[in-house]
XYZ file of C-alpha atoms in Angstrom:
406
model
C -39.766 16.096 -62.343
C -40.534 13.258 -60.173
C -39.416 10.349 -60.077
C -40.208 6.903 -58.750
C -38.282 3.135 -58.989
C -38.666 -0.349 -58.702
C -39.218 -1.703 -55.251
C -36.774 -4.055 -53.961
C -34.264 -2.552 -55.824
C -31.672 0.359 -55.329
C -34.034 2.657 -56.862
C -37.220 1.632 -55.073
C -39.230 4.966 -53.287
C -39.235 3.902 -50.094
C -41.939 5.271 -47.369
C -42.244 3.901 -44.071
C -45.546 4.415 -42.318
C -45.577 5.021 -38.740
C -49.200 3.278 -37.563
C -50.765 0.605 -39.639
C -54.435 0.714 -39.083
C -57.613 1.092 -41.446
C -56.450 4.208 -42.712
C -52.626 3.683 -43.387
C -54.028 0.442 -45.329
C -55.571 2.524 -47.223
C -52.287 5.041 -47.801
C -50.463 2.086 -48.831
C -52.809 0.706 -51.407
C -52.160 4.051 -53.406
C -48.063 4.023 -52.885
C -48.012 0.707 -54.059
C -50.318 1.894 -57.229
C -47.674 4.469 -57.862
C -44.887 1.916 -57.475
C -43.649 2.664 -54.297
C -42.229 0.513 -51.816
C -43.673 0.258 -48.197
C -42.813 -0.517 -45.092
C -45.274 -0.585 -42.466
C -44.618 -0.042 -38.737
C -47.112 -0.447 -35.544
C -47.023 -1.572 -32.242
C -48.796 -5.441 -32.874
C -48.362 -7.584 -35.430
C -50.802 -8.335 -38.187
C -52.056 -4.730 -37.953
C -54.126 -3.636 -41.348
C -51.485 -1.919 -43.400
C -49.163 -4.884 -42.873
C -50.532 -7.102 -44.511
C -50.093 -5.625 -47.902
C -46.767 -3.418 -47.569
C -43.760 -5.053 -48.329
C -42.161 -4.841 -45.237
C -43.456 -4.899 -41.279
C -42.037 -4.042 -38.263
C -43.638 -4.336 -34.838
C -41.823 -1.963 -32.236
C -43.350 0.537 -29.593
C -43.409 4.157 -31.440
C -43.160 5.994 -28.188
C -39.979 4.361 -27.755
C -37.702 7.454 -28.748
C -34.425 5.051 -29.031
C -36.090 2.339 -30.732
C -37.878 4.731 -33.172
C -34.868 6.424 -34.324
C -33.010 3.168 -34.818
C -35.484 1.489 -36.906
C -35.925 4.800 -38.943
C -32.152 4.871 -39.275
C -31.879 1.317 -40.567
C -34.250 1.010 -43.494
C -33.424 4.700 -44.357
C -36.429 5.274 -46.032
C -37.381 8.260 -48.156
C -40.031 9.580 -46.755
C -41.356 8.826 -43.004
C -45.526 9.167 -42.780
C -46.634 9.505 -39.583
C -50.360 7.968 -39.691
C -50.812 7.881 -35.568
C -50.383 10.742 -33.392
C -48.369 7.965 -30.799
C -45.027 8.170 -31.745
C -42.108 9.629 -30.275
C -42.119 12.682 -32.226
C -38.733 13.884 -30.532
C -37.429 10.986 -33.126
C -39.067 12.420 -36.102
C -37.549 15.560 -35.119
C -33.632 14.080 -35.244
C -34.080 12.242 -38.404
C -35.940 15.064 -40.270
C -32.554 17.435 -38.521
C -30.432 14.790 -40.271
C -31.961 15.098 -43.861
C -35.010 12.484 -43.950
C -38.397 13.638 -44.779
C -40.831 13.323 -42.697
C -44.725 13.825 -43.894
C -45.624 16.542 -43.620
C -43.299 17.885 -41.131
C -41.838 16.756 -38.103
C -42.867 19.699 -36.258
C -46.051 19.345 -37.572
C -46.100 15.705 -36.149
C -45.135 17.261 -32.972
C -47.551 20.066 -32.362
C -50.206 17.773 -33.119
C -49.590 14.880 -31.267
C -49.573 17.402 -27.955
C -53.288 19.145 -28.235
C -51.376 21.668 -26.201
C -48.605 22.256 -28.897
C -51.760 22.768 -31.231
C -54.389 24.743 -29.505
C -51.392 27.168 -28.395
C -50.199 27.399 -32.267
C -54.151 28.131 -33.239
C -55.405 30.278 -30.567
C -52.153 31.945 -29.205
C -50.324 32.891 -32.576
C -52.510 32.628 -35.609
C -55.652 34.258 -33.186
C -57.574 31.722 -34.335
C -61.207 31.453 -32.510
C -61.320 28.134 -30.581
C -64.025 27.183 -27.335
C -62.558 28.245 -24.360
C -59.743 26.008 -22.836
C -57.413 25.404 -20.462
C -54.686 22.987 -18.957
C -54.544 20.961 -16.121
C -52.364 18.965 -14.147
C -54.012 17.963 -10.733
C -58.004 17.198 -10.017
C -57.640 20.832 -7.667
C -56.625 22.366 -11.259
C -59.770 20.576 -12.940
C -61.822 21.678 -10.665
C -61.064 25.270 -10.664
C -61.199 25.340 -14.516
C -64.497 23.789 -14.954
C -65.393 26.727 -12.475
C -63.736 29.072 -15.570
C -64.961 27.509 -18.511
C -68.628 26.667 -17.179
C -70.638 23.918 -17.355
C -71.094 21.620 -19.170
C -67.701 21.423 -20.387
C -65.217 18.601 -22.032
C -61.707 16.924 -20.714
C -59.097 15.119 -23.181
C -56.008 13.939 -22.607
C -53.467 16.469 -24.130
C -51.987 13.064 -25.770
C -54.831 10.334 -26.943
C -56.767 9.296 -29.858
C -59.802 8.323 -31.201
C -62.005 10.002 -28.247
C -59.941 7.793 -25.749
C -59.960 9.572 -22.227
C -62.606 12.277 -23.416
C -65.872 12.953 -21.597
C -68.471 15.520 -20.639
C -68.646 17.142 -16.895
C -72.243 18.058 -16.639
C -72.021 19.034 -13.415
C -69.688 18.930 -10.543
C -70.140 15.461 -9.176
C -68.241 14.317 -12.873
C -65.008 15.374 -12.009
C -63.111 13.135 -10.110
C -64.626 10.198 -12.959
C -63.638 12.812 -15.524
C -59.817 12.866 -13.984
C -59.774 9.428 -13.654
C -61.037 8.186 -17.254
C -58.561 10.761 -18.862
C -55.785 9.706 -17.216
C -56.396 5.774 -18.227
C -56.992 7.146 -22.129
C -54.072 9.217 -22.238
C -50.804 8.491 -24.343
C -47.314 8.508 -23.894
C -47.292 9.048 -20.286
C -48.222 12.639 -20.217
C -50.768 13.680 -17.148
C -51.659 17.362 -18.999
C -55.449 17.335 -20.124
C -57.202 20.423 -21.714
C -60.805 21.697 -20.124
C -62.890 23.016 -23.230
C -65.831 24.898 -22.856
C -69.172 23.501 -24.688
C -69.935 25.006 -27.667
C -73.362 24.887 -28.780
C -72.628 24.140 -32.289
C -75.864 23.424 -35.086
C -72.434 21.255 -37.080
C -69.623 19.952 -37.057
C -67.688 19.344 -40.142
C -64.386 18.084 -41.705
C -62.471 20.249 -44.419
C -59.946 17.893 -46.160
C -57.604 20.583 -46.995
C -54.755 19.353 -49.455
C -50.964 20.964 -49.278
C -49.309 19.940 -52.959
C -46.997 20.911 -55.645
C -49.699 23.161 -57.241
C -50.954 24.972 -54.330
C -53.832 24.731 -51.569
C -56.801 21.994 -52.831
C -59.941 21.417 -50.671
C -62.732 18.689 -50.325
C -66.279 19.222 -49.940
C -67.107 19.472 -46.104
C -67.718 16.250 -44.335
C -70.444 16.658 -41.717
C -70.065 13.963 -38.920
C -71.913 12.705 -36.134
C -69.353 11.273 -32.952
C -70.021 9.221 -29.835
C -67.833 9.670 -26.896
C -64.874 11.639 -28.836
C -64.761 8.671 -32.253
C -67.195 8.950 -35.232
C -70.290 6.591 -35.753
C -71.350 8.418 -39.288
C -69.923 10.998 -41.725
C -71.304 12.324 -44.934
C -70.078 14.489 -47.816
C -71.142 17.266 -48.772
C -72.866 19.256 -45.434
C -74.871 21.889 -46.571
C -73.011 25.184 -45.311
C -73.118 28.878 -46.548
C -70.787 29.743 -48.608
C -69.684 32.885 -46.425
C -68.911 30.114 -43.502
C -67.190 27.020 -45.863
C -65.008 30.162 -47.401
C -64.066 31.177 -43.777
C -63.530 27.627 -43.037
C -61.342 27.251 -45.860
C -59.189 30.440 -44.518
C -58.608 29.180 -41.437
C -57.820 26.026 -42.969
C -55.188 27.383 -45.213
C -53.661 28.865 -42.553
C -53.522 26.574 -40.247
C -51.585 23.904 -42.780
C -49.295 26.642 -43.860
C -48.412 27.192 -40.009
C -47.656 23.614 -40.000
C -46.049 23.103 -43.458
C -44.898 20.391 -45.929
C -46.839 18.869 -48.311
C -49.775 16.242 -47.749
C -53.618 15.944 -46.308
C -54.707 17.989 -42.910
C -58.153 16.772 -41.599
C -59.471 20.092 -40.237
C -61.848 20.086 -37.433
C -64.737 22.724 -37.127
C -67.434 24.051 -34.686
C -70.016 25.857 -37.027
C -72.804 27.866 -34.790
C -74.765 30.214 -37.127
C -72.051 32.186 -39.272
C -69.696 31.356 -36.240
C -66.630 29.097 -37.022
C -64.768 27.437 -33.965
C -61.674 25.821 -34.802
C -61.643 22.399 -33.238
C -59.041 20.217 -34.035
C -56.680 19.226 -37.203
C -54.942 16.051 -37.974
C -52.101 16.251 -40.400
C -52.915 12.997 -42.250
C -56.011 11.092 -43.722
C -59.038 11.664 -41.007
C -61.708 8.851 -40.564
C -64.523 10.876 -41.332
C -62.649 10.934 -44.920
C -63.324 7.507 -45.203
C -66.229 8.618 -47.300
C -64.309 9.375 -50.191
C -63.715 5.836 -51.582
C -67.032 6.656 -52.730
C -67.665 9.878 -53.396
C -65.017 11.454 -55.252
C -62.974 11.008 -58.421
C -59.811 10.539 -55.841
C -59.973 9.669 -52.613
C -58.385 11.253 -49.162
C -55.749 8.672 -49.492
C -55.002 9.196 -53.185
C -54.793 12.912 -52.250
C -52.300 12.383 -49.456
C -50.067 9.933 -51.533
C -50.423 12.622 -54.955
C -48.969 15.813 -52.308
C -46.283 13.647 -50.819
C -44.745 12.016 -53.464
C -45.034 15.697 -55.254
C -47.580 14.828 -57.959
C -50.184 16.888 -59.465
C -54.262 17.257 -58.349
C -55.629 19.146 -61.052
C -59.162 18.146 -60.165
C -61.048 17.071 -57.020
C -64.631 15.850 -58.027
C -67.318 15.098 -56.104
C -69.522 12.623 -57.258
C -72.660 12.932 -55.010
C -74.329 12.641 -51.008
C -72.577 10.049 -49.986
C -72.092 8.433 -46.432
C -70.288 6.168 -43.968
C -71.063 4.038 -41.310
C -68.234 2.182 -39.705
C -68.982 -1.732 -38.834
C -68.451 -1.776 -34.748
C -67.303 -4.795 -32.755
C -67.289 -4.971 -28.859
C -66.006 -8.121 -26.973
C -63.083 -9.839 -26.914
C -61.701 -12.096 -30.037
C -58.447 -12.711 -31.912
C -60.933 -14.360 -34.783
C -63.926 -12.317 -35.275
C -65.809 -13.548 -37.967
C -68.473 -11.775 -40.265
C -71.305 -12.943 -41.631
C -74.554 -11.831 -44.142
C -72.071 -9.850 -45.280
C -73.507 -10.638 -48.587
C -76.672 -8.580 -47.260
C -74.697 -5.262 -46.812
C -73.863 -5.131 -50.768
C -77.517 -6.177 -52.313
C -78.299 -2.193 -52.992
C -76.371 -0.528 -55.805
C -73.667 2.693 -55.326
C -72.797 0.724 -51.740
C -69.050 -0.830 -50.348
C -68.359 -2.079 -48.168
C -64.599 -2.162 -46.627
C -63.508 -5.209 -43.747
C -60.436 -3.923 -42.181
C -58.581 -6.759 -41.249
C -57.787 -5.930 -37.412
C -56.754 -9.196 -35.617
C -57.829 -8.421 -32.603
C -60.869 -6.946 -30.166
C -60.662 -5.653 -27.064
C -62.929 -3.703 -25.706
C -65.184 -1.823 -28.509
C -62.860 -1.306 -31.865
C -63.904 -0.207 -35.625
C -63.867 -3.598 -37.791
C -64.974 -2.470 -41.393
C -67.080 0.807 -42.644
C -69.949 0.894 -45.526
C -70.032 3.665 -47.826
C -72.905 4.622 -49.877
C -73.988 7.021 -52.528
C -77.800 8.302 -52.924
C -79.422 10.847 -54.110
C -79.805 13.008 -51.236
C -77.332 12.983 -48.005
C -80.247 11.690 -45.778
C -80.893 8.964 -48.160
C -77.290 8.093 -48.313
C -76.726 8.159 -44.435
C -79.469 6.329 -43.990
C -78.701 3.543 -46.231
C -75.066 3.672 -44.709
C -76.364 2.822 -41.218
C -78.916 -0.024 -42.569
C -76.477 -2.102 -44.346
C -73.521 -1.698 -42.184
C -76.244 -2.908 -38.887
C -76.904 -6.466 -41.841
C -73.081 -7.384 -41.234
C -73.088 -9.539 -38.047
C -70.461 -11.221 -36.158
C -70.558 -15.242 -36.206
C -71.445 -16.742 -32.511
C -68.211 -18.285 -32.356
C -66.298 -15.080 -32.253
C -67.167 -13.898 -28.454
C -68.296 -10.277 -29.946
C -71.598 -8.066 -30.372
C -72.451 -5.985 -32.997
C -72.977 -2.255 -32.012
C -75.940 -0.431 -34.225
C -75.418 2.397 -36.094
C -78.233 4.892 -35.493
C -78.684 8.203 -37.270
C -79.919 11.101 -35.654
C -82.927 13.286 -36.726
């Protein structure tokens, strides 16, 4: 039996989200539709998720102390990580001292580390990855991009959002490699990860869904990326159903490995009947954004349905369907949009304005999500009217233009 209060009051359900963004706005939306109450926690004020929880606080969440205080004060019932920077050492504590923490503290842990993961994958489950390995010095880079070949990719064992990651085509990248990874990282860590290139025909996402009645999946989400963060997903990819069912294994492994209940984006490298674990995210992935279109509940609605313990009898998908996010570069603390008008004229379209206060640098703004009657139709509708929503010229930002790829 589960059971949910009135918030503001001594029965209120009370979930604090740790990161506030687009897709923790979205999170929050569907506690608040169940009746919980929300508090919502990032490092700047204003931030998406905000402005429609109940409460905010503004800290920094790689402050360990700081973390675990504010935790500790609003003694919330569940704590829902929706950032990989964050002190997880915190989550850790509280979760030792009785609080739940979404969907596991050492879940939050292993995944905020990409060494912490790719160790759990490749090194105990004997999971099939691209070949990696660790560095700590530009001699160490070097030598690995010897052993993995060329061309190869370096992350940051701590970022987000391709921050830090690039491609060494040949040798003459490596010292820019080093350097770029080392601005993008997070939380003060200096550890990147070397992985060999795999020639992959796809890449996909498997929502994979850890509830009260078992193991649930999404359709696949093929996605197209740009310097490590995604310019278009769509949903369903075409995939054998030999590879999807082995993607789908590894899936439900991998989540059990981590545990708790909730949503795990699962990243995967699909070359001919070959499936390459890539990476997983143990929360609502941006490539899921597609679902506020194209199923009967959304990635969100799933996430908020495990944690809270309620049932998903049914995951239906409604059609090809696509997004395109809405990209800003510049700098502005007013951006304004206009014709936005012009990215809603065609039917089974949405079109979602996140709310961000800020630009600085290149940051996702809004998405557009369509539904057609074929995938390419859809993705290319999703990249037309998202390209219609322009910035005003008082806001001191460009437009960047979707384009899909043949």
């Amino acid at each position: 039996m589960v059971t949910i209060g009135t918030p503001g009051s001594s029965s209120a359900k009370r979930v604090m989200l740790l990161g506030s963004g687009e897709l923790g706005k979205e999170v929050a939306i569907e506690l608040q539709r169940l009746g919980c109450e929300v508090i919502a926690v990032d490092r700047y004020a204003d931030a998406p998720a905000m402005q429609v929880a109940h409460k905010a606080h503004v800290i920094n969440m790689l402050d360990e102390k700081t973390l675990y205080e504010l935790i500790r004060s609003e003694s919330p019932d569940l704590v829902v990580p929706e950032i990989e920077a964050i002190a997880t050492e915190a989550l850790l504590t509280v979760e030792a001292e009785g609080t739940t923490v979404v969907p596991t503290a050492r879940a939050a842990n292993l995944t905020m580390n990409r060494r912490g993961i790719r160790e759990l994958v490749a090194s105990e489950l004997e999971i099939r990855t691209s070949p990696y390995r660790f560095v700590e010095s530009l001699e160490e880079l070097t030598q690995a991009v010897t052993e993995v070949g060329l061309p190869c990719v370096v992350k940051p064992v701590m970022s987000s959002s391709g921050k830090g990651q690039s491609t060494i085509k040949d040798e003459g990248d490596i010292r820019a490699a080093w350097d770029y990874a080392l601005a993008g990282t997070r939380g003060g860590a200096d550890s990147l990860i070397v992985e060999g290139f795999v020639d992959f025909d796809y890449e996909i996402t498997l929502l994979t869904i850890r509830h009260a009645g078992g193991v649930s999946f999404c359709d696949p989400i093929g996605h197209r990326q740009e310097a490590g963060d995604y310019r278009e997903s769509w949903q369903p990819q075409p995939m054998a159903d030999s590879v999807l069912a082995e993607c789908q294994s590894i899936a439900t492994r991998v989540s059990k490995a981590l545990g708790g209940y909730g949503l795990f984006g699962m990243e995967f490298f699909i070359q001919g009947d070959t499936v390459y674990f890539s990476e997983v995210s143990p929360r609502p992935h941006d490539t899921g954004l597609v679902t506020l279109i194209s199923q009967n509940l959304s990635e969100f609605q799933l996430h908020v349905r495990a944690i809270l313990g309620l049932p998903i009898p049914l995951i239906q998908q409604y059609g090809p369907s696509a997004s395109c996010p809405v990209l800003v570069r510049g700098e502005s603390n007013a951006v304004e949009f206009v014709d936005v008008d012009q990215a809603l004229v065609e039917p089974h379209t949405d079109l979602r304005l996140f709310g961000k206060p800020e630009v600085h640098g290149s940051r996702r703004m809004g998405v557009v999500i369509t539904r057609r009657d074929t995938v390419e139709d859809a993705r290319a509708a999703a990249v037309r009217l998202s390209d219609r929503v322009r910035v005003g010229p008082s806001s001191d930002v460009s437009r960047q233009s979707g384009t899909v790829l043949k």
